[in-house]
Amino acid sequence: MAGAAGSPEKTWSSRTAFILAAVGSAVGLGNIWKFPYEVGAGGGGAFVLIYLVFVFAIGLPVMIAELLVGRRGHAAPPIAAETVAAGSQRHKSWAWLGWIGVIGAFFVLSFYSVIAGFSLSYMVETLTGRLGDLTPEASVKHFTDDIGGSFAIVFGWHTLFMVLTVFIVARGIKGGLEQAVTYLMPALFVLLVGMVIYSLSVGEAGQALRFLFQPRLADLTTDNILQALGQAFFSLSLALGAIMTYGAYVPRDYSLPRSAFIIAAADTGVAILAGLAIFPLVFQYGLEANAGPGLVFITLPLAFAEMPGGVIVGGAFFLLLSIAALTSAISLLEPTVSWLEEKRGIARAKAAVWGGLAIYLVGIGSVMSFNVWSDVTFWRGTVLDNIDFITNNVMMPLGGLGIAVFVAWFMNPEAVRSEVTGISDRLYKAWLNLLGFVCPVALAAIFFSVSGADRLVLRIVDLAGYGVSDDPGERLLHATIVFIVMIMPSLLAARRRHPQLALLAFVNVVAGWQPVGWLFCLVWAHRPDLLIATRRAMGARADAPQSPGDEHSGSAG
Ligand code: TRP
């Protein structure tokens, strides 16, 4: 196994290097492009407030769990997840947690690179003065026709961006990733702080501050809330392999909770700073705060075109955005590359080139979504829309759910405790409860509603004839209750290594026998021996592994 994770090359050389790389992964298009437009469209302060709650109550606990699986498994995600599962006498099919990571990161990078390409292109156009006299109509036309509409242009910048990413990753952890973040992250920070100071001093600072920090909770819709949770996950790089892969390179003596806290705080800080850089200008020049995805590429250039020195300020802004995207892209390529290295024994440079090439080719589908194939739509829209939907709305919540449930419920509690160091027992308990109870419910809810699976689940369990509500909020609530009441018995049985009972409980969901689920829970709590007898009767293997101490120890449940 050439370049296995155990070799000294595959660990971070210092805590700072690890934190910089992880912050580099987290801080990206999500912070500077997506967060501001979602705040703008989601009504400002209320969105920011709920976003903060989600980052620290749901994102942070999952980040600790994901780093934990990576470090303990000490390998590329699928291998790591399988190893950790085996260590807790769990089935090797838990490797799916890692597969979601490798495959998810692969597909996210395929379109991430295309959008990063737009940023590179806007940087060059601003610096060369080509966006000097822009009207609102011209700016829309410029984005959709002149840039997006041209296959050659989008394709060219996508190519350049992927070449840069592959080049860095090919050079390895120390020579590539670490080197890159040590130069790029300070540059990013200086540019961002410069932008914020400039914006606050020349723009409408007061209005921007009120917009970002004065929550009007009445403005919040179910949609905004789900959006905020999805954004928190995307922005923290969770559940799609990046954090698990970076976790594999973390030495045993770093405290995971402390590192995760720094990463989450830095990521959130940058998102808010990006808001402070953008909104004073938006208000100053009378632009639309809720412009949507075009906020940065269509709206903001209008401000750059009008302001004195806009060439420099605008150029600096798009440079900042491109750097942020690059340090995220390397974390999206790394899962594929480390898997190719460790599982297939391919040398690093080769793995980076082949992995990058495959992602690049898939990315051409997203390039064409802006031009040649802009009206080829199916299911959720263009090719890009579909890839975005599957990765962000299906794989990310499912992966997060899997990580939370696996670590809180299925890993050996002693193993978990030994990885989560540097925090008090009380904090540890709080983390475990958030991870075991709050995160699964929140992630199940987001999965149901953003993937549309709530309709499906409710239709399946609707044999009792309650009907499926047309109101999305109501449907979300129902689906979440279904999850808690009906999937839980099944998980409980699986956790105690009774696959037949797990199946029975699951069938109960599908058949819509709600009372059976409840009865199951009741009997389970009071007479586990009865259920064990049932299981025997169902023909379980008597020698199935039973780990002592698992039944009553402190894991969630
Ligand atoms: N977090 C990055 C951003 O905000 C994107 C990103 C990098 C990512 N690696 C990831 C998203 C892994 C999901 C999973 O732009």
Coordinates of C-alpha atoms and ligand atoms in Angstrom, one line a residue:
M1 CA 0.0 0.0 0.0
A2 CA 2.1 2.9 -1.3
G3 CA 1.6 6.1 0.7
A4 CA -0.6 4.4 3.4
A5 CA -1.9 6.8 6.0
G6 CA 0.5 5.4 8.5
S7 CA 3.5 6.8 6.8
P8 CA 5.0 9.9 8.4
E9 CA 4.4 12.0 5.2
K10 CA 0.7 11.6 5.9
T11 CA 0.3 13.6 9.1
W12 CA 0.1 17.4 9.6
S13 CA 3.5 18.8 10.7
S14 CA 1.9 21.1 13.3
R15 CA -1.4 22.0 14.9
T16 CA -1.3 25.3 13.1
A17 CA -0.8 23.6 9.8
F18 CA -3.9 21.4 10.5
I19 CA -6.0 24.3 11.6
L20 CA -5.0 26.4 8.6
A21 CA -5.8 23.6 6.2
A22 CA -9.2 22.8 7.8
V23 CA -10.1 26.5 7.9
G24 CA -9.0 26.7 4.3
S25 CA -11.4 23.9 3.5
A26 CA -14.2 25.4 5.4
V27 CA -13.8 29.0 4.1
G28 CA -14.7 29.0 0.4
L29 CA -17.4 30.0 -2.0
G30 CA -19.8 29.0 0.7
N31 CA -18.8 31.9 2.9
I32 CA -18.2 34.7 0.4
W33 CA -20.6 33.9 -2.4
K34 CA -23.4 31.8 -0.9
F35 CA -23.7 33.1 2.7
P36 CA -24.2 36.8 1.8
Y37 CA -26.8 36.0 -0.9
E38 CA -28.6 33.6 1.4
V39 CA -28.6 36.2 4.2
G40 CA -29.9 38.7 1.6
A41 CA -32.6 36.5 0.4
G42 CA -33.4 35.1 3.8
G43 CA -34.2 38.4 5.4
G44 CA -31.0 39.4 7.2
G45 CA -30.4 39.3 11.0
A46 CA -32.9 36.5 11.7
F47 CA -31.1 34.2 9.2
V48 CA -27.7 35.1 10.7
L49 CA -28.9 34.3 14.2
I50 CA -30.3 30.9 13.4
Y51 CA -27.3 30.1 11.3
L52 CA -25.0 30.7 14.3
V53 CA -27.2 28.4 16.4
F54 CA -26.9 25.7 13.8
V55 CA -23.2 26.0 13.4
F56 CA -22.5 25.6 17.1
A57 CA -25.3 23.2 18.1
I58 CA -25.3 20.9 15.1
G59 CA -22.4 21.5 12.9
L60 CA -19.7 21.6 15.6
P61 CA -20.8 18.3 17.2
V62 CA -20.8 16.6 13.8
M63 CA -17.4 18.0 12.9
I64 CA -15.9 16.5 16.1
A65 CA -17.5 13.2 15.2
E66 CA -16.2 13.3 11.7
L67 CA -12.7 14.2 12.7
L68 CA -12.8 11.4 15.2
V69 CA -13.8 8.7 12.7
G70 CA -11.0 10.0 10.4
R71 CA -8.3 10.0 13.0
R72 CA -9.2 6.7 14.6
G73 CA -9.5 5.0 11.2
H74 CA -6.3 6.8 10.0
A75 CA -7.0 6.2 6.3
A76 CA -9.1 7.4 3.3
P77 CA -12.8 7.7 4.3
P78 CA -14.2 4.3 3.3
I79 CA -11.3 2.4 4.8
A80 CA -11.4 4.6 7.9
A81 CA -15.1 4.1 8.5
E82 CA -14.8 0.3 8.0
T83 CA -11.8 0.1 10.4
V84 CA -13.5 2.1 13.1
A85 CA -16.7 0.0 12.7
A86 CA -14.7 -3.2 13.0
G87 CA -13.0 -1.9 16.1
S88 CA -16.4 -1.6 17.7
Q89 CA -17.4 -5.0 16.4
R90 CA -19.8 -3.4 13.9
H91 CA -20.6 -4.5 10.4
K92 CA -18.1 -3.5 7.7
S93 CA -20.9 -2.0 5.6
W94 CA -20.5 1.1 7.8
A95 CA -17.9 1.9 5.1
W96 CA -20.8 3.7 3.3
L97 CA -20.2 6.7 5.5
G98 CA -16.8 7.0 3.8
W99 CA -18.2 6.3 0.4
I100 CA -20.7 9.2 0.7
G101 CA -17.6 11.3 1.5
V102 CA -15.4 10.2 -1.5
I103 CA -18.3 10.2 -4.0
G104 CA -19.8 13.4 -2.6
A105 CA -16.6 15.4 -2.6
F106 CA -15.9 14.2 -6.2
F107 CA -19.2 15.5 -7.5
V108 CA -19.2 18.7 -5.4
L109 CA -15.7 19.6 -6.8
S110 CA -17.0 19.0 -10.4
F111 CA -19.2 22.0 -10.2
Y112 CA -17.4 24.0 -7.5
S113 CA -14.5 24.4 -9.9
V114 CA -16.9 25.8 -12.5
I115 CA -18.1 28.5 -10.1
A116 CA -14.6 29.2 -8.9
G117 CA -13.7 29.7 -12.6
F118 CA -16.3 32.5 -12.8
S119 CA -14.5 34.1 -9.9
L120 CA -11.1 33.9 -11.7
S121 CA -12.7 35.3 -14.8
Y122 CA -14.3 38.2 -13.0
M123 CA -10.9 38.9 -11.3
V124 CA -9.2 39.3 -14.6
E125 CA -12.0 41.3 -16.2
T126 CA -12.2 43.7 -13.3
L127 CA -8.5 44.3 -13.1
T128 CA -8.2 44.9 -16.9
G129 CA -11.0 47.5 -16.6
R130 CA -13.5 45.6 -18.8
L131 CA -16.2 46.1 -16.2
G132 CA -15.6 49.8 -15.9
D133 CA -19.0 51.2 -17.1
L134 CA -21.7 48.7 -16.2
T135 CA -25.4 49.3 -16.1
P136 CA -27.7 46.8 -14.3
E137 CA -28.9 45.4 -17.6
A138 CA -25.4 45.2 -19.0
S139 CA -24.3 43.3 -15.9
V140 CA -27.0 40.7 -16.2
K141 CA -26.2 40.3 -19.9
H142 CA -22.5 40.2 -19.1
F143 CA -22.9 37.3 -16.7
T144 CA -25.4 35.2 -18.6
D145 CA -24.3 35.9 -22.2
D146 CA -20.7 37.1 -22.4
I147 CA -19.3 34.9 -19.7
G148 CA -21.7 32.1 -18.9
G149 CA -23.1 31.9 -22.4
S150 CA -19.7 31.1 -23.8
F151 CA -18.7 27.5 -23.5
A152 CA -15.1 28.3 -24.3
I153 CA -14.8 30.9 -21.5
V154 CA -16.4 28.8 -18.8
F155 CA -14.5 25.7 -19.9
G156 CA -11.2 27.6 -20.0
W157 CA -11.4 28.9 -16.5
H158 CA -12.7 25.6 -15.2
T159 CA -9.6 24.0 -16.8
L160 CA -7.3 26.5 -15.2
F161 CA -8.8 26.1 -11.8
M162 CA -8.6 22.3 -11.9
V163 CA -5.0 22.4 -13.0
L164 CA -4.1 24.6 -10.0
T165 CA -6.0 22.3 -7.7
V166 CA -4.3 19.2 -9.0
F167 CA -0.9 20.8 -8.9
I168 CA -1.2 21.5 -5.2
V169 CA -2.6 18.2 -4.3
A170 CA -0.1 16.3 -6.3
R171 CA 2.7 17.7 -4.2
G172 CA 1.4 15.9 -1.1
I173 CA 0.3 17.0 2.4
K174 CA 3.5 18.8 3.5
G175 CA 4.8 20.0 0.2
G176 CA 1.4 20.8 -1.3
L177 CA -1.5 21.4 1.0
E178 CA 0.4 22.8 3.9
Q179 CA 2.6 25.1 1.7
A180 CA -0.4 26.4 -0.1
V181 CA -2.4 27.2 3.0
T182 CA 0.5 28.9 4.7
Y183 CA 0.7 31.5 1.9
L184 CA -2.9 31.6 0.8
M185 CA -4.7 31.9 4.2
P186 CA -2.9 34.9 5.5
A187 CA -3.3 36.6 2.1
L188 CA -7.1 35.8 2.2
F189 CA -7.3 37.2 5.7
V190 CA -5.5 40.5 4.9
L191 CA -7.6 41.0 1.8
L192 CA -10.8 40.4 3.7
V193 CA -10.0 42.7 6.6
G194 CA -8.9 45.3 4.1
M195 CA -12.2 45.0 2.2
V196 CA -14.3 45.2 5.4
I197 CA -12.5 48.3 6.6
Y198 CA -12.9 49.9 3.2
S199 CA -16.6 49.0 2.9
L200 CA -17.5 50.1 6.4
S201 CA -15.8 53.4 5.9
V202 CA -17.1 54.4 2.5
G203 CA -20.4 52.4 2.4
E204 CA -23.6 52.4 4.3
A205 CA -22.2 50.9 7.5
G206 CA -25.1 51.6 9.8
Q207 CA -27.7 50.1 7.4
A208 CA -25.5 47.0 6.8
L209 CA -25.0 46.4 10.5
R210 CA -28.7 46.7 11.2
F211 CA -29.4 44.4 8.3
L212 CA -27.0 41.7 9.5
F213 CA -27.5 41.9 13.3
Q214 CA -31.0 43.1 14.0
P215 CA -33.1 39.9 13.9
R216 CA -36.7 40.2 13.0
L217 CA -37.7 36.7 13.8
A218 CA -41.1 37.1 12.2
D219 CA -39.4 37.1 8.8
L220 CA -38.2 33.6 9.3
T221 CA -39.9 30.8 7.2
T222 CA -39.5 27.1 7.4
D223 CA -37.6 27.4 4.1
N224 CA -35.1 29.8 5.6
I225 CA -34.5 27.6 8.5
L226 CA -33.7 24.6 6.4
Q227 CA -31.6 26.7 4.1
A228 CA -29.6 27.9 7.2
L229 CA -28.9 24.3 8.3
G230 CA -27.8 23.2 4.9
Q231 CA -25.6 26.2 4.6
A232 CA -24.0 25.5 8.0
F233 CA -23.1 22.0 6.8
F234 CA -21.8 23.1 3.4
S235 CA -19.8 25.9 4.9
L236 CA -18.2 23.7 7.5
S237 CA -17.3 21.2 4.8
L238 CA -19.1 18.5 6.7
A239 CA -20.3 15.0 5.8
L240 CA -18.7 14.9 2.3
G241 CA -15.3 13.4 3.1
A242 CA -13.1 16.5 3.4
I243 CA -13.1 16.8 7.2
M244 CA -12.8 13.0 7.6
T245 CA -9.8 12.9 5.3
Y246 CA -8.1 15.8 7.0
G247 CA -8.9 14.1 10.3
A248 CA -6.9 11.1 9.2
Y249 CA -3.8 13.2 9.2
V250 CA -4.3 14.6 12.7
P251 CA -1.8 13.3 15.4
R252 CA -3.3 11.6 18.4
D253 CA -2.3 14.4 20.9
Y254 CA -4.4 17.2 19.3
S255 CA -7.7 17.9 21.0
L256 CA -10.4 17.4 18.5
P257 CA -13.1 19.5 20.2
R258 CA -10.8 22.5 20.6
S259 CA -9.6 22.2 17.0
A260 CA -13.2 21.9 15.7
F261 CA -14.3 24.9 17.8
I262 CA -11.5 27.0 16.3
I263 CA -12.4 25.9 12.7
A264 CA -16.1 26.5 13.2
A265 CA -15.5 29.9 14.8
A266 CA -13.1 31.0 12.1
D267 CA -15.4 29.9 9.3
T268 CA -18.4 31.7 10.8
G269 CA -16.2 34.8 11.4
V270 CA -15.2 34.9 7.8
A271 CA -18.8 34.5 6.6
I272 CA -19.8 37.5 8.7
L273 CA -16.9 39.5 7.6
A274 CA -17.8 38.8 4.0
G275 CA -21.3 40.1 4.8
L276 CA -19.7 43.2 6.3
A277 CA -17.6 43.6 3.1
I278 CA -20.5 43.3 0.7
F279 CA -23.6 44.8 2.3
P280 CA -22.3 48.4 3.0
L281 CA -21.6 48.6 -0.7
V282 CA -24.9 47.1 -1.8
F283 CA -26.8 49.7 0.3
Q284 CA -24.5 52.5 -0.7
Y285 CA -25.2 52.0 -4.4
G286 CA -28.8 51.3 -3.9
L287 CA -28.6 47.7 -5.1
E288 CA -30.9 44.7 -4.2
A289 CA -29.8 42.8 -1.1
N290 CA -32.0 39.9 -2.1
A291 CA -30.6 39.4 -5.6
G292 CA -30.0 35.7 -5.0
P293 CA -27.0 33.7 -6.5
G294 CA -26.2 36.7 -8.7
L295 CA -25.4 39.0 -5.8
V296 CA -21.6 38.6 -6.1
F297 CA -21.3 38.2 -9.8
I298 CA -24.0 40.5 -11.1
T299 CA -24.9 43.0 -8.4
L300 CA -21.6 43.7 -6.8
P301 CA -19.7 44.6 -10.0
L302 CA -22.1 47.5 -10.3
A303 CA -20.7 49.0 -7.1
F304 CA -17.1 48.3 -8.3
A305 CA -17.9 50.0 -11.6
E306 CA -19.1 53.2 -9.9
M307 CA -16.7 53.6 -7.0
P308 CA -13.4 55.4 -7.3
G309 CA -10.6 52.8 -7.5
G310 CA -13.2 50.1 -8.2
V311 CA -10.7 48.3 -10.4
I312 CA -8.4 47.6 -7.5
V313 CA -11.2 47.0 -4.9
G314 CA -13.1 44.7 -7.3
G315 CA -10.0 42.9 -8.4
A316 CA -9.0 42.3 -4.8
F317 CA -12.5 41.0 -4.0
F318 CA -12.4 38.4 -6.7
L319 CA -8.9 37.5 -5.9
L320 CA -10.1 36.9 -2.3
L321 CA -12.9 34.7 -3.6
S322 CA -10.7 32.7 -5.8
I323 CA -8.1 32.0 -3.1
A324 CA -10.9 30.9 -0.7
A325 CA -12.2 28.6 -3.4
L326 CA -8.8 27.1 -4.1
T327 CA -8.1 26.1 -0.5
S328 CA -11.5 24.4 -0.4
A329 CA -11.1 22.7 -3.7
I330 CA -7.9 20.9 -2.5
S331 CA -9.9 19.5 0.4
L332 CA -12.5 18.2 -2.1
L333 CA -9.9 16.5 -4.3
E334 CA -8.0 15.0 -1.3
P335 CA -10.6 12.2 -0.4
T336 CA -10.5 10.8 -4.0
V337 CA -6.7 11.0 -4.1
S338 CA -6.1 9.4 -0.7
W339 CA -8.4 6.6 -1.6
L340 CA -6.6 6.0 -4.9
E341 CA -3.3 6.0 -3.1
E342 CA -4.2 3.7 -0.3
K343 CA -6.6 1.3 -1.8
R344 CA -5.2 1.2 -5.4
G345 CA -1.6 1.8 -4.5
I346 CA -1.2 4.6 -7.1
A347 CA 1.5 7.1 -6.4
R348 CA 0.3 10.5 -5.2
A349 CA 1.1 12.6 -8.2
K350 CA -0.5 10.1 -10.5
A351 CA -3.5 9.7 -8.3
A352 CA -4.0 13.5 -8.2
V353 CA -3.8 13.8 -12.0
W354 CA -6.2 10.9 -12.7
G355 CA -8.6 11.8 -9.9
G356 CA -8.5 15.4 -11.0
L357 CA -9.0 14.5 -14.6
A358 CA -12.1 12.4 -13.9
I359 CA -13.6 15.2 -11.8
Y360 CA -12.7 17.7 -14.5
L361 CA -14.5 15.7 -17.2
V362 CA -17.6 15.3 -15.1
G363 CA -17.4 19.1 -14.5
I364 CA -17.8 19.7 -18.2
G365 CA -21.5 18.8 -17.7
S366 CA -21.7 21.7 -15.3
V367 CA -19.8 24.0 -17.7
M368 CA -22.4 23.2 -20.4
S369 CA -25.3 23.8 -18.0
F370 CA -24.6 27.6 -18.5
N371 CA -24.5 27.5 -22.3
V372 CA -24.8 24.6 -24.7
W373 CA -27.0 22.6 -22.4
S374 CA -28.7 25.5 -20.7
D375 CA -32.1 24.3 -21.8
V376 CA -31.4 20.6 -21.4
T377 CA -33.3 20.0 -18.2
F378 CA -34.6 17.0 -16.4
W379 CA -35.7 16.1 -12.9
R380 CA -34.3 19.1 -10.9
G381 CA -33.1 21.2 -13.8
T382 CA -29.8 21.4 -15.6
V383 CA -26.9 18.9 -15.1
L384 CA -25.4 21.3 -12.5
D385 CA -28.7 21.6 -10.7
N386 CA -29.0 17.8 -10.5
I387 CA -25.5 17.2 -9.2
D388 CA -26.0 20.1 -6.7
F389 CA -29.3 18.6 -5.6
I390 CA -27.9 15.1 -5.0
T391 CA -24.8 16.2 -3.2
N392 CA -26.2 19.0 -1.0
N393 CA -29.8 17.8 -0.5
V394 CA -29.4 14.1 -0.3
M395 CA -25.8 13.0 0.4
M396 CA -24.9 15.7 2.8
P397 CA -27.8 15.3 5.3
L398 CA -27.6 11.5 5.0
G399 CA -23.9 11.5 5.6
G400 CA -24.2 13.8 8.5
L401 CA -27.0 11.7 10.0
G402 CA -24.9 8.6 9.5
I403 CA -21.8 10.0 11.2
A404 CA -23.9 11.3 14.2
V405 CA -25.7 8.1 14.7
F406 CA -22.6 5.9 14.2
V407 CA -20.4 7.7 16.6
A408 CA -23.1 8.4 19.3
W409 CA -24.9 5.0 19.1
F410 CA -22.8 2.4 17.5
M411 CA -19.2 3.0 18.4
N412 CA -17.8 1.6 21.6
P413 CA -18.3 4.4 24.2
E414 CA -14.8 3.9 25.6
A415 CA -13.3 4.3 22.2
V416 CA -15.3 7.5 21.7
R417 CA -14.3 8.9 25.0
S418 CA -10.6 8.2 24.4
E419 CA -10.7 10.3 21.2
V420 CA -12.6 13.3 22.6
T421 CA -10.0 14.9 24.8
G422 CA -9.4 18.3 26.3
I423 CA -12.9 19.0 27.5
S424 CA -14.6 18.5 30.9
D425 CA -17.0 15.6 31.5
R426 CA -19.9 17.9 31.5
L427 CA -19.1 19.3 28.1
Y428 CA -18.4 15.8 26.9
K429 CA -21.9 14.7 28.0
A430 CA -23.4 17.8 26.3
W431 CA -21.6 16.9 23.1
L432 CA -22.8 13.3 23.2
N433 CA -26.4 14.3 23.8
L434 CA -26.3 16.9 21.0
L435 CA -24.8 14.3 18.7
G436 CA -27.0 11.4 19.6
F437 CA -30.4 13.2 19.9
V438 CA -30.4 16.7 18.5
C439 CA -28.3 16.2 15.4
P440 CA -30.1 13.1 14.1
V441 CA -33.5 14.7 14.4
A442 CA -32.4 17.9 12.8
L443 CA -30.6 16.1 10.0
A444 CA -33.5 13.7 9.4
A445 CA -35.8 16.7 9.2
I446 CA -33.6 18.5 6.7
F447 CA -33.1 15.3 4.7
F448 CA -36.9 14.7 4.5
S449 CA -37.8 18.1 3.4
V450 CA -35.0 19.1 1.0
S451 CA -34.9 15.8 -0.8
G452 CA -38.7 15.5 -1.0
A453 CA -38.5 12.1 0.8
D454 CA -41.0 13.4 3.3
R455 CA -43.8 12.9 0.8
L456 CA -42.6 9.4 0.0
V457 CA -42.2 8.3 3.6
L458 CA -45.6 9.7 4.5
R459 CA -47.2 8.0 1.6
I460 CA -45.7 4.7 2.6
V461 CA -46.7 4.9 6.2
D462 CA -50.1 6.3 5.3
L463 CA -51.8 2.9 5.1
A464 CA -53.6 4.1 8.2
G465 CA -55.1 6.7 5.9
Y466 CA -54.2 10.0 7.6
G467 CA -53.4 11.6 4.3
V468 CA -50.3 13.5 3.2
S469 CA -50.5 17.2 4.0
D470 CA -49.9 19.7 1.3
D471 CA -48.3 22.2 3.7
P472 CA -44.6 21.7 3.6
G473 CA -44.1 22.7 7.3
E474 CA -46.7 20.2 8.4
R475 CA -45.3 17.5 6.2
L476 CA -41.9 18.2 7.7
L477 CA -43.2 17.8 11.2
H478 CA -45.0 14.6 10.4
A479 CA -42.0 13.0 8.7
T480 CA -39.8 14.0 11.6
I481 CA -42.2 12.4 14.0
V482 CA -42.2 9.3 11.8
F483 CA -38.5 9.2 12.0
I484 CA -38.3 9.5 15.8
V485 CA -41.1 7.2 16.7
M486 CA -40.6 4.6 14.0
I487 CA -37.0 4.5 12.9
M488 CA -35.8 4.7 16.5
P489 CA -36.9 1.2 17.5
S490 CA -35.2 -0.1 14.5
L491 CA -31.9 1.7 15.3
L492 CA -32.2 0.6 18.9
A493 CA -32.4 -3.0 17.9
A494 CA -29.5 -2.6 15.5
R495 CA -27.4 -0.9 18.1
R496 CA -27.9 -3.9 20.4
R497 CA -26.9 -6.2 17.6
H498 CA -30.3 -7.7 16.9
P499 CA -30.6 -7.5 13.1
Q500 CA -33.8 -9.5 13.0
L501 CA -35.5 -7.2 15.5
A502 CA -34.2 -4.2 13.6
L503 CA -35.8 -5.5 10.5
L504 CA -39.0 -6.2 12.3
A505 CA -39.1 -2.7 13.7
F506 CA -38.4 -1.3 10.2
V507 CA -41.1 -3.4 8.6
N508 CA -43.3 -1.8 11.2
V509 CA -42.5 1.6 9.8
V510 CA -43.2 0.5 6.3
A511 CA -46.5 -1.1 7.2
G512 CA -47.5 2.0 9.2
W513 CA -48.3 0.1 12.4
Q514 CA -47.4 3.0 14.7
P515 CA -48.7 1.3 17.8
V516 CA -46.4 -1.7 17.2
G517 CA -43.5 0.7 17.3
W518 CA -44.5 2.1 20.6
L519 CA -45.2 -1.3 22.1
F520 CA -41.7 -2.4 20.9
C521 CA -40.1 0.5 22.7
L522 CA -42.1 -0.2 25.9
V523 CA -41.2 -3.9 25.9
W524 CA -37.7 -3.1 25.0
A525 CA -37.3 -0.7 28.0
H526 CA -38.8 -3.1 30.5
R527 CA -38.3 -6.6 29.4
P528 CA -35.3 -6.9 27.0
D529 CA -35.2 -10.6 27.8
L530 CA -38.5 -11.1 26.0
L531 CA -37.2 -9.6 22.9
I532 CA -34.1 -11.6 23.0
A533 CA -36.2 -14.7 23.3
T534 CA -38.2 -13.5 20.2
R535 CA -35.0 -13.1 18.4
R536 CA -33.9 -16.6 19.2
A537 CA -37.2 -17.8 18.0
M538 CA -36.6 -16.0 14.8
G539 CA -33.5 -18.0 14.3
A540 CA -30.7 -15.7 15.2
R541 CA -27.2 -17.1 15.3
A542 CA -26.5 -17.8 18.9
D543 CA -22.8 -16.9 18.5
A544 CA -23.5 -13.4 17.2
P545 CA -20.9 -11.1 18.8
Q546 CA -22.0 -9.5 22.0
S547 CA -19.8 -6.9 23.4
P548 CA -19.9 -6.8 27.2
G549 CA -20.5 -3.3 28.6
D550 CA -22.2 -2.1 25.5
E551 CA -25.7 -2.6 26.9
H552 CA -25.7 -0.2 29.8
S553 CA -22.8 2.2 29.1
G554 CA -23.1 5.9 28.7
S555 CA -23.5 6.2 25.0
A556 CA -26.6 8.1 23.9
G557 CA -29.7 6.0 24.5
Ligands
TRP1 N1 -16.9 24.6 2.8 C1 -16.5 25.0 1.5 C2 -17.2 26.4 1.2 O1 -17.8 26.9 2.1 C3 -16.9 24.0 0.4 C4 -16.4 22.7 0.7 C5 -15.1 22.3 0.8 C6 -17.1 21.6 1.0 N2 -15.0 21.0 1.1 C7 -16.2 20.5 1.3 C8 -18.4 21.4 1.2 C9 -16.7 19.3 1.7 C10 -18.9 20.1 1.5 C11 -18.0 19.1 1.8 O2 -17.1 26.8 0.1

